[in-house]
Short mmCIF file of C-alpha atoms and ligand atoms in Angstrom, two decimals:
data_model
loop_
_atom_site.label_atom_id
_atom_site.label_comp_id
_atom_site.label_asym_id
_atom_site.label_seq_id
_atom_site.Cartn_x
_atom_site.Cartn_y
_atom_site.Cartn_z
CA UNK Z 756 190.84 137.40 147.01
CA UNK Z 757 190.29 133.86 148.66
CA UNK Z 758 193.95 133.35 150.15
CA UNK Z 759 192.87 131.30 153.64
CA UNK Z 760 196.85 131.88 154.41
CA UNK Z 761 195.77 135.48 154.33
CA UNK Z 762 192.63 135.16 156.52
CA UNK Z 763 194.81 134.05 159.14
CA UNK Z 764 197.27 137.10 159.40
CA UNK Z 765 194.41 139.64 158.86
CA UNK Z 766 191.79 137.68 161.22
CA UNK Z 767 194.90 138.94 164.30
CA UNK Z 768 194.19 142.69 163.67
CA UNK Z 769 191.88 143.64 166.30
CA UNK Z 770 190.92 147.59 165.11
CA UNK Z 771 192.56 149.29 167.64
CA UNK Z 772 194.55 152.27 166.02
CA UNK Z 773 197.74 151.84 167.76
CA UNK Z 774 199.23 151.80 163.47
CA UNK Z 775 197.37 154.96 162.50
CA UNK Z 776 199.70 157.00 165.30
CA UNK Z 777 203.08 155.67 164.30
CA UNK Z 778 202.07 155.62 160.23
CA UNK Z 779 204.68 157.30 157.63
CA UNK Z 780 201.88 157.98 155.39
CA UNK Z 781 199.09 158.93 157.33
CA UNK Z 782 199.93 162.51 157.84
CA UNK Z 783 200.32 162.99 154.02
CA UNK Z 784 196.73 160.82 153.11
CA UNK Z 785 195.19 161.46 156.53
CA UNK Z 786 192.91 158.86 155.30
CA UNK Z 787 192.21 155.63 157.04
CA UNK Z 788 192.91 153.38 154.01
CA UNK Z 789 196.68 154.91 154.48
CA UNK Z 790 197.06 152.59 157.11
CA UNK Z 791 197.38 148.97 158.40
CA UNK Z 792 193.80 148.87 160.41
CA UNK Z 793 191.97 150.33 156.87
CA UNK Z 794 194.36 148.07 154.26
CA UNK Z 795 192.95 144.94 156.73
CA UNK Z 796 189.87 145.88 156.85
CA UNK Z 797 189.87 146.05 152.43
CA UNK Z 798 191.33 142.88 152.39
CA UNK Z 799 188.53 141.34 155.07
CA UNK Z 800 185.92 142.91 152.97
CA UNK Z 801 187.30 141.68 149.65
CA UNK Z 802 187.73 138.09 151.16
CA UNK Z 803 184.67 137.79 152.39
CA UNK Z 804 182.68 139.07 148.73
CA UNK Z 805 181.26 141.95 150.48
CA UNK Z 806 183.37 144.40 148.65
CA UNK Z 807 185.46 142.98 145.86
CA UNK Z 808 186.62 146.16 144.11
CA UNK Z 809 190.33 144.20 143.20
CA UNK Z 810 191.54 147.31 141.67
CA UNK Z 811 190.42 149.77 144.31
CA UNK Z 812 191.98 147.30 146.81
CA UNK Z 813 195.88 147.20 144.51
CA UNK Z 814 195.29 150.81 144.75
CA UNK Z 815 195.56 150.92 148.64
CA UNK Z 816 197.74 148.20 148.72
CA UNK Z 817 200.69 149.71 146.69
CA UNK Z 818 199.79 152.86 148.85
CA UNK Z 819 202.06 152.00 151.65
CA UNK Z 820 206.22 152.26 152.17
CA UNK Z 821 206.68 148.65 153.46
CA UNK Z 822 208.56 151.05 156.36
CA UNK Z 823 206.84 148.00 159.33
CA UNK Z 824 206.40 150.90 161.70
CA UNK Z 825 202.89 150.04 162.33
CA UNK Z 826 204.08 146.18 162.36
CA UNK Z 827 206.62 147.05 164.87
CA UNK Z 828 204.28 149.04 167.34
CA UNK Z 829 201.08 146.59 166.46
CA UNK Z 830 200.06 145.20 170.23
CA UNK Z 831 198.65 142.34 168.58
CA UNK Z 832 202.24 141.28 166.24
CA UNK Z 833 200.34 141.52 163.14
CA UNK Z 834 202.31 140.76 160.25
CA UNK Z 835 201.34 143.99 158.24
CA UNK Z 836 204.46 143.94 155.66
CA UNK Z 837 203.72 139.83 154.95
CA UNK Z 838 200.32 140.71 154.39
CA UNK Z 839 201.05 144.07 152.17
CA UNK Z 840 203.08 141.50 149.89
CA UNK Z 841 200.95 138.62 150.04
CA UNK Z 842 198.15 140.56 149.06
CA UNK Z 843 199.72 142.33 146.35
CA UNK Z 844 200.92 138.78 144.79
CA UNK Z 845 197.68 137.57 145.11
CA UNK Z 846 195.85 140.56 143.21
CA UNK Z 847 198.64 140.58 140.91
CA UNK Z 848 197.56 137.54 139.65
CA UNK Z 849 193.84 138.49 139.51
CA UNK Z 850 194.37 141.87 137.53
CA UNK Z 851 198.17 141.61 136.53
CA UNK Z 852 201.02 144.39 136.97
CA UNK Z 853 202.80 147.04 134.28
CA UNK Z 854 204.44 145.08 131.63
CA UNK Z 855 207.70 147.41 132.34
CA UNK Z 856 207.84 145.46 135.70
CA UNK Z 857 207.25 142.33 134.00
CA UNK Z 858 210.52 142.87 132.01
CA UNK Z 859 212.18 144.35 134.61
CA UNK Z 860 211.87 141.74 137.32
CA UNK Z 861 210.98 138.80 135.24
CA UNK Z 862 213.71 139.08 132.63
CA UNK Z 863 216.70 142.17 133.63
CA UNK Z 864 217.04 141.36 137.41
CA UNK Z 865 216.85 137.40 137.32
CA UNK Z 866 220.02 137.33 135.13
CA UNK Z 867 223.55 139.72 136.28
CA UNK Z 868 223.74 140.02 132.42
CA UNK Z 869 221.36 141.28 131.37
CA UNK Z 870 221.42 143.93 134.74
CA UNK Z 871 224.75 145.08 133.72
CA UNK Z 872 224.16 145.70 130.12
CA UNK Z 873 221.19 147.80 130.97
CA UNK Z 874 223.31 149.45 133.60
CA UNK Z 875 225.44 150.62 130.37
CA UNK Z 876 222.49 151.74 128.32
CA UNK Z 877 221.32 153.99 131.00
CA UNK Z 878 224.65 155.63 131.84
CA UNK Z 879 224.79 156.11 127.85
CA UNK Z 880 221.43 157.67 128.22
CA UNK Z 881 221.56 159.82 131.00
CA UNK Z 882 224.00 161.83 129.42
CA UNK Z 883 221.52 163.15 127.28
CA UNK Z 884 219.62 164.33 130.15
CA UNK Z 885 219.70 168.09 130.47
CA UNK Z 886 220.36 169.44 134.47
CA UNK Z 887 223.57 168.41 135.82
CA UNK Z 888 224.04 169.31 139.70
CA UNK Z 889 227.58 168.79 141.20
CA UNK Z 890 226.76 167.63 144.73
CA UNK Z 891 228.99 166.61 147.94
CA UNK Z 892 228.47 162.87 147.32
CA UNK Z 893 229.08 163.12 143.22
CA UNK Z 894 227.40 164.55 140.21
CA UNK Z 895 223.19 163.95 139.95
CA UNK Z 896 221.63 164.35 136.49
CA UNK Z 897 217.77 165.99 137.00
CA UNK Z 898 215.11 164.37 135.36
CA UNK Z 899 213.24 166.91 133.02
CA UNK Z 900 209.55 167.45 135.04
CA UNK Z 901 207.49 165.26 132.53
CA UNK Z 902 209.61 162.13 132.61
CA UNK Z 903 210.83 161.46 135.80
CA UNK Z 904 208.66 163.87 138.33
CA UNK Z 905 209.02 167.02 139.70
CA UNK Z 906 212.76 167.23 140.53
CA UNK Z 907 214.13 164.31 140.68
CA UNK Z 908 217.86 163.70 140.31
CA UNK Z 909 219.50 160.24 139.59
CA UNK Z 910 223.59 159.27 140.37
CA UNK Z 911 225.61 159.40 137.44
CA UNK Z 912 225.82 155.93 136.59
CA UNK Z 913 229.47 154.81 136.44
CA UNK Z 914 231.33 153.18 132.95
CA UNK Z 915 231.84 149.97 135.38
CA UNK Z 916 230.43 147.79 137.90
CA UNK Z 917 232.16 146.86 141.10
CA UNK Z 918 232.23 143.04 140.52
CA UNK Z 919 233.67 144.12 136.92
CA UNK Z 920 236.25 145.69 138.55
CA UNK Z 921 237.56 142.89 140.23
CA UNK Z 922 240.32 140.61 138.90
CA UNK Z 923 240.27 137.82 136.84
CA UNK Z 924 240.24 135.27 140.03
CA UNK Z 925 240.04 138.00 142.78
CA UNK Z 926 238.02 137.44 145.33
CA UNK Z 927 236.90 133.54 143.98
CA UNK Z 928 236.82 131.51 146.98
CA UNK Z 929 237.02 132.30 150.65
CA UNK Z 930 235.36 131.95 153.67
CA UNK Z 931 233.31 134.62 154.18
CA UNK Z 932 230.94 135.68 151.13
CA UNK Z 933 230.15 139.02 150.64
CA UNK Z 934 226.93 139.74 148.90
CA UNK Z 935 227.02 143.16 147.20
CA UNK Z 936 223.64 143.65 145.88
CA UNK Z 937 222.84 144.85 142.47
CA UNK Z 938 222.67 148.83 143.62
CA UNK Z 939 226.46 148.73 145.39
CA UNK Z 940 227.48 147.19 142.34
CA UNK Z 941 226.33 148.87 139.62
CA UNK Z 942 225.17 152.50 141.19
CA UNK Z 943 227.66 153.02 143.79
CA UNK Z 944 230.30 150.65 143.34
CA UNK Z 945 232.75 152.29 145.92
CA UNK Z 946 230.32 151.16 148.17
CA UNK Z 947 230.98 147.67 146.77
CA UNK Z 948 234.67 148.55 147.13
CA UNK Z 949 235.03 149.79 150.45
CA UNK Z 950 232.69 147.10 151.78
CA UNK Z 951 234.92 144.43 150.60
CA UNK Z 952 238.11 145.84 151.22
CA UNK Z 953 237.17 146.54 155.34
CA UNK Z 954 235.71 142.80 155.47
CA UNK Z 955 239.16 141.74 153.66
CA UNK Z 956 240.93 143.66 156.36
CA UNK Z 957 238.96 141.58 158.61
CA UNK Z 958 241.95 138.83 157.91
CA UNK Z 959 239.59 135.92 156.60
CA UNK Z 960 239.79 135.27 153.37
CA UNK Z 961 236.77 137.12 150.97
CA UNK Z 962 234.88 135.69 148.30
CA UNK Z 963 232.55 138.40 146.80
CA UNK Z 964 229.53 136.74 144.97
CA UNK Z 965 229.21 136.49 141.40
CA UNK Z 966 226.32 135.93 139.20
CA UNK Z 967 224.39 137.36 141.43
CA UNK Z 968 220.32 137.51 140.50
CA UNK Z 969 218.73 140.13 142.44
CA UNK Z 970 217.84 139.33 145.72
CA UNK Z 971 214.15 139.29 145.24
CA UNK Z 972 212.99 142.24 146.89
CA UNK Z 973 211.81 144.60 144.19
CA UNK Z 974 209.44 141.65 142.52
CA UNK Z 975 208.48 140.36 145.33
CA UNK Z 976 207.03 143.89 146.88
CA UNK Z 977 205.49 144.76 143.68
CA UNK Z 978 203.71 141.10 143.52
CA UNK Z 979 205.81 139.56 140.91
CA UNK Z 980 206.03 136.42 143.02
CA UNK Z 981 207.05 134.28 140.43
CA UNK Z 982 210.06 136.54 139.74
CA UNK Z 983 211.19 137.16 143.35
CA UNK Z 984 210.81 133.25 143.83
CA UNK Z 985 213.21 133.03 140.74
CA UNK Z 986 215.88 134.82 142.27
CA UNK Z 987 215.27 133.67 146.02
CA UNK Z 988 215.95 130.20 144.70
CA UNK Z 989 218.97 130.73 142.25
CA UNK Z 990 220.49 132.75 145.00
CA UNK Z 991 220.18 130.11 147.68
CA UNK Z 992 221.61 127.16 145.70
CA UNK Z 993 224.37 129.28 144.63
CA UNK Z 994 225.17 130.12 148.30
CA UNK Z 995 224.10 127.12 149.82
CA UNK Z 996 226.69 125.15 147.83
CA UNK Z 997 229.63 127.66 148.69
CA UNK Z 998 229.31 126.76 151.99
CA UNK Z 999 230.36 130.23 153.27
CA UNK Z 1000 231.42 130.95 156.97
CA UNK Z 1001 229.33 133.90 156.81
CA UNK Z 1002 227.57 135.73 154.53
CA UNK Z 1003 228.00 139.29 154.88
CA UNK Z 1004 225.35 141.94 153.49
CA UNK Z 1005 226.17 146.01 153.29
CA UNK Z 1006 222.25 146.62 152.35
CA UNK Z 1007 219.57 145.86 155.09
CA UNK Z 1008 217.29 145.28 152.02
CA UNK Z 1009 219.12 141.96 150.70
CA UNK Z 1010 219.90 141.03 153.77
CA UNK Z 1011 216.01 141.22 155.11
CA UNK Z 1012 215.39 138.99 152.38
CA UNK Z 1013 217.41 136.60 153.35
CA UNK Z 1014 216.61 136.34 156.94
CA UNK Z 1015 212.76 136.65 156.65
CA UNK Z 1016 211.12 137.21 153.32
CA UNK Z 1017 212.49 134.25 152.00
CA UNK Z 1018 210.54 132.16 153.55
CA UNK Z 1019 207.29 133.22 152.37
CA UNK Z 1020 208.64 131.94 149.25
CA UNK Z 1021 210.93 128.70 150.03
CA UNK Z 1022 208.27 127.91 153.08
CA UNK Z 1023 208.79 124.89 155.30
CA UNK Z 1024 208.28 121.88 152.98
CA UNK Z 1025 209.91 122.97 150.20
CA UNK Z 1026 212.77 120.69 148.72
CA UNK Z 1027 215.35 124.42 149.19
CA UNK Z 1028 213.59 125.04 152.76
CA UNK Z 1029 216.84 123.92 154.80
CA UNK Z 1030 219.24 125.51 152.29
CA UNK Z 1031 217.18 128.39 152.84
CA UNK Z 1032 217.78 128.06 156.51
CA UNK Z 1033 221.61 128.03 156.67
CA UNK Z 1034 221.42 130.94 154.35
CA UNK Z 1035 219.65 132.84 156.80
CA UNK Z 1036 221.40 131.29 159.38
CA UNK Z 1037 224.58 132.53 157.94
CA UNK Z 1038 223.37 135.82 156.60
CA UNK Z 1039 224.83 139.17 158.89
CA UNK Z 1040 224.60 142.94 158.65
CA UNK Z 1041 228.05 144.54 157.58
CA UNK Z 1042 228.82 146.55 161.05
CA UNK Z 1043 228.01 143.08 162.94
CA UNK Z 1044 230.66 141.16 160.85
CA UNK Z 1045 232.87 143.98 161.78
CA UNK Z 1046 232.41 144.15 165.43
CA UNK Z 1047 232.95 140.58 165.32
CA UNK Z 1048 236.01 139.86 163.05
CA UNK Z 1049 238.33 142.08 165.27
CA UNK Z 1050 238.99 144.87 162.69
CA UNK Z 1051 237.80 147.71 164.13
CA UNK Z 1052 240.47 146.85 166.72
CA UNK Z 1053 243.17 148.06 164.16
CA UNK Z 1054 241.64 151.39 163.22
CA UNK Z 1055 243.76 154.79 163.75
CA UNK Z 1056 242.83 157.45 166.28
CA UNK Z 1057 240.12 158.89 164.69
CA UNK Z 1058 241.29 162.12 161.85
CA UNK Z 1059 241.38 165.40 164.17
CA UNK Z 1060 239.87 166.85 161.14
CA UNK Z 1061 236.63 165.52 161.47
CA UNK Z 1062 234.02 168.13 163.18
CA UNK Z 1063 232.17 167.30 165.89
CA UNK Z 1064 228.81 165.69 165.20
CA UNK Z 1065 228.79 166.00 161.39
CA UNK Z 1066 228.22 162.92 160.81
CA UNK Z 1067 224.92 161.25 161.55
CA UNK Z 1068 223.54 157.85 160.88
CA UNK Z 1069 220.44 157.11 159.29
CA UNK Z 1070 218.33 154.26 160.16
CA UNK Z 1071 217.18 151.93 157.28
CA UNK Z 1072 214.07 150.84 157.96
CA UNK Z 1073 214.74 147.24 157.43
CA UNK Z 1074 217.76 147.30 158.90
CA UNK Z 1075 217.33 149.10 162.19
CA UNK Z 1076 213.42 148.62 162.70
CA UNK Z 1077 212.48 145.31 161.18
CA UNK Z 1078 216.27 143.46 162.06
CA UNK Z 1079 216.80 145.38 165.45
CA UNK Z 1080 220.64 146.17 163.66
CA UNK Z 1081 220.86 149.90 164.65
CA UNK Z 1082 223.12 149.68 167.51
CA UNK Z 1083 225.66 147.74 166.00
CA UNK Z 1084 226.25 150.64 162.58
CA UNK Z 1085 226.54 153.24 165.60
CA UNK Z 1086 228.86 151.51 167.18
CA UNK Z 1087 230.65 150.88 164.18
CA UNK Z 1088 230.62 154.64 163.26
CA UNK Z 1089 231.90 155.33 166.84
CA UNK Z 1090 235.08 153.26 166.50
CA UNK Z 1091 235.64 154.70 163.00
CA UNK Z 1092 235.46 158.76 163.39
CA UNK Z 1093 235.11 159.34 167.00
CA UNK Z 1094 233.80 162.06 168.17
CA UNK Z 1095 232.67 163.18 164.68
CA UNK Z 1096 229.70 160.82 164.97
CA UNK Z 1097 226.57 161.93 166.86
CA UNK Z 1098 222.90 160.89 166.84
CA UNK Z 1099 221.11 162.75 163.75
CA UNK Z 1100 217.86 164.69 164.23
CA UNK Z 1101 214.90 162.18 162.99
CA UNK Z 1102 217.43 159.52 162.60
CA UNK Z 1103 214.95 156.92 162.69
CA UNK Z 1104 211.71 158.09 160.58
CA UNK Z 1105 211.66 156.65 157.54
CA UNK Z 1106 213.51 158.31 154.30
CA UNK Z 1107 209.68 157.37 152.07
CA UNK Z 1108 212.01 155.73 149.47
CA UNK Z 1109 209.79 152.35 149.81
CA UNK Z 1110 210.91 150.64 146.60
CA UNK Z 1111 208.29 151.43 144.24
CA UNK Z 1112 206.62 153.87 145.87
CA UNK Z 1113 208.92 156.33 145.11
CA UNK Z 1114 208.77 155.68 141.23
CA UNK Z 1115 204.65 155.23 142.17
CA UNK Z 1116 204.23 158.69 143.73
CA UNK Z 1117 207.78 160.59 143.75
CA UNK Z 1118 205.66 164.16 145.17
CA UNK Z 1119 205.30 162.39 148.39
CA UNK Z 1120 208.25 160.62 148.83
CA UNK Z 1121 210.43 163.23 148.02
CA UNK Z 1122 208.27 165.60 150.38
CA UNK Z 1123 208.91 163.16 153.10
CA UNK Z 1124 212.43 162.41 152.74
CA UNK Z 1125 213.17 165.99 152.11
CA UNK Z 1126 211.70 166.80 155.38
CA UNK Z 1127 213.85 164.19 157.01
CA UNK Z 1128 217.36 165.74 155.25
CA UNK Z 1129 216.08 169.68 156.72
CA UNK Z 1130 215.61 168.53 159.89
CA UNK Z 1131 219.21 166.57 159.80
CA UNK Z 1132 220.84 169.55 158.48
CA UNK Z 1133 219.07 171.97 160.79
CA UNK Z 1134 220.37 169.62 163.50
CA UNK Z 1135 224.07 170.24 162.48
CA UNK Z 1136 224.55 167.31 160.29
CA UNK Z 1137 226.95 167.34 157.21
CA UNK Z 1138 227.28 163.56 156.43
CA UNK Z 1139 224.72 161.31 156.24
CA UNK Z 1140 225.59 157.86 156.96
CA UNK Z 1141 223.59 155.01 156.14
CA UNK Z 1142 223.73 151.03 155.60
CA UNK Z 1143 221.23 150.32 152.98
CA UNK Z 1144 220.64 150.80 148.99
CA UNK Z 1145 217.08 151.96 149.28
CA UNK Z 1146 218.02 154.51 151.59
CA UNK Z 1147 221.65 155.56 149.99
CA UNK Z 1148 219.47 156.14 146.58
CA UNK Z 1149 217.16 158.09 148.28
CA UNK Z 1150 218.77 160.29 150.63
CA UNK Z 1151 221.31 161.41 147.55
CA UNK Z 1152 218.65 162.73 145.98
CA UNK Z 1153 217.01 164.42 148.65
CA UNK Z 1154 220.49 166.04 149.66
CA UNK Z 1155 220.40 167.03 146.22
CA UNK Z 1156 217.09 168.63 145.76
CA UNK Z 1157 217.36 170.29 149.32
CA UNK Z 1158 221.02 170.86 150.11
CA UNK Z 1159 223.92 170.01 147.81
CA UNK Z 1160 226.49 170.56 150.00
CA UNK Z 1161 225.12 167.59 152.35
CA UNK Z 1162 227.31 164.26 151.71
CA UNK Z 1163 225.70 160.75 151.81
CA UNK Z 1164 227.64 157.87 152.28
CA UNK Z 1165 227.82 153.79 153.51
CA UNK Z 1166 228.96 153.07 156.78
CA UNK Z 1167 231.67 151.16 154.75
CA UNK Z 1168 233.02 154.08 153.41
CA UNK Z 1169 233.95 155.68 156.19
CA UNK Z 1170 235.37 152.73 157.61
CA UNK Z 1171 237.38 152.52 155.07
CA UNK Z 1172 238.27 155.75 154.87
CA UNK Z 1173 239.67 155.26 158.57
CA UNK Z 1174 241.37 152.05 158.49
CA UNK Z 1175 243.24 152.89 155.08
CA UNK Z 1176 243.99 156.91 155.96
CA UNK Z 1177 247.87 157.74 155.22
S1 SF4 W 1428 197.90 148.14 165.52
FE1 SF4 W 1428 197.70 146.01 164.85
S2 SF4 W 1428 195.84 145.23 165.85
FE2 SF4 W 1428 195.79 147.47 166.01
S3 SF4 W 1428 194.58 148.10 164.20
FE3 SF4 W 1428 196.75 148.18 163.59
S4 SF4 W 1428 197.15 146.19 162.68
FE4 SF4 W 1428 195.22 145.98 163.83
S1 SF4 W 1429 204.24 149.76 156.43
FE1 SF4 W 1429 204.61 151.97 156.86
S2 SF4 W 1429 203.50 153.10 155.27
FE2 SF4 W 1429 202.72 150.97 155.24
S3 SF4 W 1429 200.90 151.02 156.56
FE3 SF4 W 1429 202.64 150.42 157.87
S4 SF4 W 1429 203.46 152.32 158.74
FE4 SF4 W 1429 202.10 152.89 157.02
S1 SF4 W 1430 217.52 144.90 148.09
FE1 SF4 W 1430 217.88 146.30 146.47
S2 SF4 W 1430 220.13 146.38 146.32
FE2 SF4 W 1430 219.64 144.59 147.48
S3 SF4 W 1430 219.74 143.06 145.82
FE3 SF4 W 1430 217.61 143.69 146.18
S4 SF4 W 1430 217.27 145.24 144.66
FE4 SF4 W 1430 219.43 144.92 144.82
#
C-alpha cells in the first residue's frame, strides 16, 4: 500500500482511544485491530514496508460495519469510513476480491436489467427453500444452516418490482425526482409505493427514476472501485440532465452516496465534478422533503387505535449519525401517528447490518442486531420504524429470528398509511 492520498487521512489519527469506547465491534473482538486507532496503525505499518502482510491487513479492513461511530466521536475528525474504503480499493487491487462480487457489482448492479431479472430468479428460487416463518411485517423464508448461516431469514421476494408496477408513462417527468434504490424496488416495493405516493401528495409533480444503476455503495465498500465509479457516473448524468427540483431519497444509504461518497470518486477536477455537485446539492432525505413540501399539514388526527409508544424509530447509521437527519424522521413520525410514536430503547446503536459484513460474518451481526430488537421490545416497542434499506433488511430479520410478532416498516409507510386512512 503506497496511496500518499491515504498517508494524509491516517497521518491525523493521533492514538488516543477516544474510537475504541464508542466501537460497535469492539465488545464482540475486544481486540485492538477491531477498531479505528489499530486499522490506522495496519495501514501506517503497511505503508511504510514495515509490515506488509496485504492479506492480514483486507482481513481487518473488511472487519468493520462502516457504522462512523468512531468517525463521529474522533477529537481529531479523522476520516475513518474514507479511509476503511480507500484502503479496501487499494488492496483490492493488490490481491483482488471474490469473483461472486465481481459479477455482482461489476455486471448485475451496473445495469436495472440485469438486477431485475435476477430479482426473478431468486424469488423462483427461494421457494425451494425449506422454513417458512409468517411474521408481522410479511412471510421470511430461513436459510438452511449450511448455506446461508445460522438462522438467517430472507423477505419473500415479490413477482414484481415497484418501478414495474408503474404505468406506461407514470411518473415520466416532474419536478421532483424520487430515487427509489434497488432494495425499495425490488425487495420491498411498498416501500417504493408509499414513498412516492406521500411525495406525490406533496402537490409537485413526481418523476420516479428509471434505469436506475445502483447507487454505488455496495462496490464501492467492498473495493470494487471501478464498479461503484460505474454507477456513480451513469447515475449523475442521468440526473444531472433531468434537471430535478429536488431529488428525494427514502434510503440514507443512496442518499449518503450522493452527498459525500461520491466525491471520492468524481473528485474535484473531474469533467462530472460539478454535475456531481448539483446532485448533491439537490439530493434530500425523505422526512426533510416532507416537512418542507407542506404535506404533513394535510394529515388526519392521528388513528385512536394506535397504542401509545409502539412505535419506535430506528436510527440508520448513515442517515442519523453520518447526515445529522434524525430529527427530521421523528418529527415526521410525530405528525403522522401522534402519540403512538415514542423514542425506542437503543434507538441509535447500530443494527450490525454493515453491507457486507453481514453476508462476511452473519454470527455477529445477527448477535448484535438481535440484541438491539430485545432491548426495543423489552422497552415496549411493537413497530419498528426506520428510513434506510440496510437497516429495513436487517431489522426484518432480526424481528424474525427474535420476535415475530415485532413489525418493521419505512417511515413512508406509515405516512402513508395516515394521510390515505378512510
Ligand atoms: S479517536 Fe481518532 S485520533 Fe483518536 S485514535 Fe481513534 S482515529 Fe485516532
Ligand atoms: S466504523 Fe464502526 S465498526 Fe468500523 S471501526 Fe468505526 S466504530 Fe468500529
Ligand atoms: S444504498 Fe443499497 S438500496 Fe440504496 S441503491 Fe445502494 S444498494 Fe441499493
Amino acid at each position: 500500500m503506497r496511496d500518499a492520498d491515504l498517508k494524509a487521512l491516517t497521518g491525523l489519527c493521533a492514538k488516543c482511544g477516544t474510537c475504541r469506547t464508542v466501537c460497535t465491534l469492539y465488545p464482540e473482538r475486544k481486540a485492538e485491530i477491531a477498531v479505528a486507532r489499530g486499522k490506522i496503525a495496519l495501514i501506517d505499518a503497511a505503508m511504510s514496508g514495515e509490515d506488509n502482510d496485504a492479506d492480514a491487513v483486507q482481513e481487518a479492513l473488511t472487519d468493520c460495519l462502516l457504522c462512523g461511530r468512531c468517525e463521529r466521536a474522533c477529537p481529531n475528525q479523522v476520516l475513518v469510513e474514507e479511509i476503511v474504503m480507500k484502503g479496501r480499493a487499494d488492496l483490492a487491487e493488490e490481491v483482488g476480491i471474490p469473483a461472486w462480487k465481481r459479477v455482482l457489482f461489476g455486471k448485475v448492479m451496473t445495469s436495472p436489467a440485469a438486477t431485475g431479472i435476477a430479482r426473478k430468479a431468486a424469488a423462483a428460487g427461494q421457494r425451494l427453500l425449506p422454513g417458512k416463518i409468517p411474521t408481522a411485517s410479511g412471510l421470511h423464508y430461513r436459510f438452511p444452516d449450511g448455506l446461508g448461516g445460522e438462522g438467517r431469514t430472507v423477505p419473500k421476494l415479490p413477482a414484481k418490482g415497484f418501478l414495474e408496477s408503474l404505468g406506461k408513462g407514470e411518473a415520466a417527468t416532474g419536478e421532483v425526482m424520487l430515487f427509489v434504490g434497488c432494495v425499495f424496488d425490488h425487495v420491498f416495493p411498498e416501500v417504493g409505493r408509499a414513498s412516492y405516493e406521500t411525495v406525490k401528495a406533496s402537490g409537485r409533480s413526481v418523476a420516479v427514476f428509471r434505469d436506475a444503476a445502483c447507487c454505488g455503495l455496495p462496490a464501492m465498500v467492498s473495493g470494487d472501485r471501478r464498479s461503484a465509479t460505474e454507477c456513480a457516473e451513469a447515475n449523475v448524468r442521468r440526473l444531472r440532465a433531468a434537471e430535478p427540483g429536488a431529488i428525494v431519497f427514502p434510503c440514507g444509504s443512496c442518499l449518503l452516496m450522493f452527498k459525500r461518497n461520491v466525491f471520492s470518486l468524481i473528485p474535484k477536477g473531474d469533467p462530472l465534478y460539478d454535475d456531481a455537485v448539483f446532485v448533491a446539492n439537490h439530493a434530500v432525505d425523505y422526512a426533510s422533503f416532507l416537512l418542507s413540501s407542506g404535506v404533513l399539514d394535510r394529515l388526519p388526527e392521528p388513528s385512536p387505535v394506535e397504542k401509545v409508544g409502539e412505535i419506535g424509530y430506528h436510527d440508520p447509521c448513515h442517515l442519523s449519525g453520518t447526515l445529522g437527519k434524525g430529527p427530521e424522521a421523528r418529527e415526521v413520525l410525530s405528525r403522522a401517528v401522534g402519540p403512538a410514536f415514542a423514542e425506542m430503547a437503543g434507538a441509535d446503536l447500530c443494527c450490525a447490518y454493515g453491507g457486507t459484513f453481514n453476508m462476511r460474518d452473519y454470527s455477529t451481526s445477527a448477535r448484535i442486531g438481535e440484541n438491539k430488537v430485545t432491548a426495543a421490545v423489552r422497552g415496549g416497542t411493537k413497530v419498528i420504524s426506520t428510513a434506510c434499506s440496510g437497516c429495513a433488511l436487517q431489522m426484518r430479520d432480526m424481528a424474525a429470528r427474535t420476535d415475530p410478532s415485532v413489525r418493521v416498516v419505512h417511515i413512508a409507510e406509515l405516512v402513508h398509511q395516515a394521510l390515505f386512512r378512510k
